[in-house]
Amino acid sequence: QVQPVESGGGSVQAGGSLRLSCVASGYGYSNACMGWFRQAPGKEREGVAAISPLASNTRYADSVKGRFTISRDRAKNTLYLQMNSLKPEDSAMYYCAVDPPPCGLVITDTADYKYWGQGTQVTVSS
């Protein structure tokens, strides 16, 4: 059973950076699409970024384009999210998710993602 585990969250000031990590093991992780989602209090969970199995394709929400970078290390079964130029509106619980094959780079719908981590909190102060 896949159990993604996120880490790297924390509290930073606006303009700062954080790098989130997610280790996913116990399944054919290397053949799955992976995604980052976030959820702020009182809001719906929203897609942030997704990456294809071979990391040849990525997709980002408009709100994070140019600031966030998703990447993966297949040898380490690890997914990353580099977050730069953070804004207070980026504050949320961030979740790593696995979309088993056949998969698409979906960030508008959580239904394709079968396995979810417990989340890591990101807080950005102004």
Short mmCIF file of C-alpha atoms in Angstrom, two decimals:
data_model
loop_
_atom_site.label_atom_id
_atom_site.label_comp_id
_atom_site.label_asym_id
_atom_site.label_seq_id
_atom_site.Cartn_x
_atom_site.Cartn_y
_atom_site.Cartn_z
CA GLN A 1 0.00 0.00 0.00
CA VAL A 2 1.26 3.42 -0.93
CA GLN A 3 1.57 5.91 1.90
CA PRO A 4 3.07 9.18 0.79
CA VAL A 5 4.78 11.11 3.56
CA GLU A 6 5.33 14.86 3.20
CA SER A 7 7.90 17.01 4.96
CA GLY A 8 9.47 20.44 4.67
CA GLY A 9 6.64 22.70 5.68
CA GLY A 10 7.11 25.58 8.09
CA SER A 11 6.67 29.27 8.70
CA VAL A 12 8.35 31.89 6.53
CA GLN A 13 7.98 35.55 5.75
CA ALA A 14 6.60 36.76 2.46
CA GLY A 15 9.22 36.53 -0.26
CA GLY A 16 10.87 33.53 1.35
CA SER A 17 11.32 30.00 0.10
CA LEU A 18 10.54 26.47 1.19
CA ARG A 19 11.10 23.07 -0.36
CA LEU A 20 8.56 20.36 0.29
CA SER A 21 9.41 16.69 -0.06
CA CYS A 22 7.23 13.63 -0.39
CA VAL A 23 8.41 10.05 -0.16
CA ALA A 24 6.05 7.51 -1.72
CA SER A 25 6.88 3.84 -1.53
CA GLY A 26 5.09 0.50 -1.63
CA TYR A 27 3.71 0.77 -5.15
CA GLY A 28 4.77 1.40 -8.73
CA TYR A 29 5.51 4.98 -7.84
CA SER A 30 7.89 5.37 -10.74
CA ASN A 31 5.06 4.79 -13.24
CA ALA A 32 2.60 7.15 -11.58
CA CYS A 33 1.86 10.80 -12.00
CA MET A 34 2.37 12.79 -8.84
CA GLY A 35 0.77 15.98 -7.68
CA TRP A 36 0.81 18.63 -5.00
CA PHE A 37 -2.44 20.03 -3.68
CA ARG A 38 -3.19 22.54 -0.95
CA GLN A 39 -6.10 23.43 1.27
CA ALA A 40 -6.53 26.56 3.32
CA PRO A 41 -9.05 26.77 6.18
CA GLY A 42 -12.57 27.20 4.86
CA LYS A 43 -11.54 26.60 1.26
CA GLU A 44 -11.67 23.66 -1.10
CA ARG A 45 -8.58 21.62 -1.85
CA GLU A 46 -6.90 22.96 -4.97
CA GLY A 47 -4.29 21.60 -7.30
CA VAL A 48 -0.88 23.26 -7.29
CA ALA A 49 1.30 21.21 -9.63
CA ALA A 50 1.61 17.80 -11.23
CA ILE A 51 4.41 15.86 -12.89
CA SER A 52 4.46 12.92 -15.30
CA PRO A 53 6.16 9.60 -14.49
CA LEU A 54 9.37 10.41 -16.35
CA ALA A 55 9.25 14.08 -15.32
CA SER A 56 9.05 15.08 -18.97
CA ASN A 57 5.84 17.05 -18.43
CA THR A 58 4.61 19.31 -15.66
CA ARG A 59 1.53 21.39 -15.03
CA TYR A 60 1.00 24.30 -12.66
CA ALA A 61 -1.86 26.31 -11.32
CA ASP A 62 -1.81 29.87 -12.67
CA SER A 63 -1.38 31.22 -9.17
CA VAL A 64 2.02 29.55 -8.72
CA LYS A 65 3.50 29.63 -12.22
CA GLY A 66 6.96 31.12 -12.23
CA ARG A 67 7.31 30.74 -8.46
CA PHE A 68 6.93 27.01 -7.76
CA THR A 69 8.79 24.11 -9.35
CA ILE A 70 7.76 20.47 -9.12
CA SER A 71 10.35 17.74 -9.60
CA ARG A 72 10.93 14.10 -8.74
CA ASP A 73 13.77 11.72 -8.05
CA ARG A 74 12.68 8.30 -9.25
CA ALA A 75 15.63 6.53 -7.63
CA LYS A 76 14.61 7.91 -4.24
CA ASN A 77 10.84 7.62 -4.78
CA THR A 78 10.69 11.28 -3.82
CA LEU A 79 8.64 14.19 -5.08
CA TYR A 80 9.62 17.81 -4.47
CA LEU A 81 8.01 21.22 -4.59
CA GLN A 82 10.36 24.18 -4.57
CA MET A 83 8.41 27.26 -3.53
CA ASN A 84 9.95 30.68 -4.06
CA SER A 85 8.63 34.21 -3.64
CA LEU A 86 6.04 32.94 -1.21
CA LYS A 87 2.95 35.03 -0.52
CA PRO A 88 0.57 35.01 2.45
CA GLU A 89 -2.09 33.53 0.17
CA ASP A 90 0.12 30.46 -0.29
CA SER A 91 -0.50 29.55 3.35
CA ALA A 92 -2.23 26.17 3.49
CA MET A 93 -1.84 22.51 4.26
CA TYR A 94 0.05 20.96 1.36
CA TYR A 95 -0.65 17.41 0.29
CA CYS A 96 1.24 15.00 -1.92
CA ALA A 97 -0.85 12.63 -4.02
CA VAL A 98 -0.30 9.67 -6.34
CA ASP A 99 -2.23 9.17 -9.59
CA PRO A 100 -1.63 5.55 -10.67
CA PRO A 101 -1.15 4.69 -14.34
CA PRO A 102 -2.59 5.36 -16.78
CA CYS A 103 -2.42 8.90 -15.54
CA GLY A 104 -2.81 12.46 -16.75
CA LEU A 105 -1.45 15.73 -15.42
CA VAL A 106 -4.66 16.61 -13.68
CA ILE A 107 -4.68 19.41 -11.13
CA THR A 108 -8.30 20.49 -11.45
CA ASP A 109 -9.78 17.35 -9.95
CA THR A 110 -8.69 15.28 -6.97
CA ALA A 111 -10.64 12.18 -8.06
CA ASP A 112 -7.80 10.74 -10.17
CA TYR A 113 -5.45 10.65 -7.19
CA LYS A 114 -5.74 7.43 -5.26
CA TYR A 115 -3.16 7.83 -2.51
CA TRP A 116 -2.72 10.88 -0.31
CA GLY A 117 -0.29 11.95 2.36
CA GLN A 118 -1.23 13.50 5.68
CA GLY A 119 -0.06 16.94 4.66
CA THR A 120 2.54 19.47 5.76
CA GLN A 121 1.64 22.98 6.90
CA VAL A 122 2.99 26.06 5.16
CA THR A 123 2.45 29.45 6.77
CA VAL A 124 3.57 32.67 5.10
CA SER A 125 3.46 35.88 7.11
CA SER A 126 3.36 39.36 5.64
#
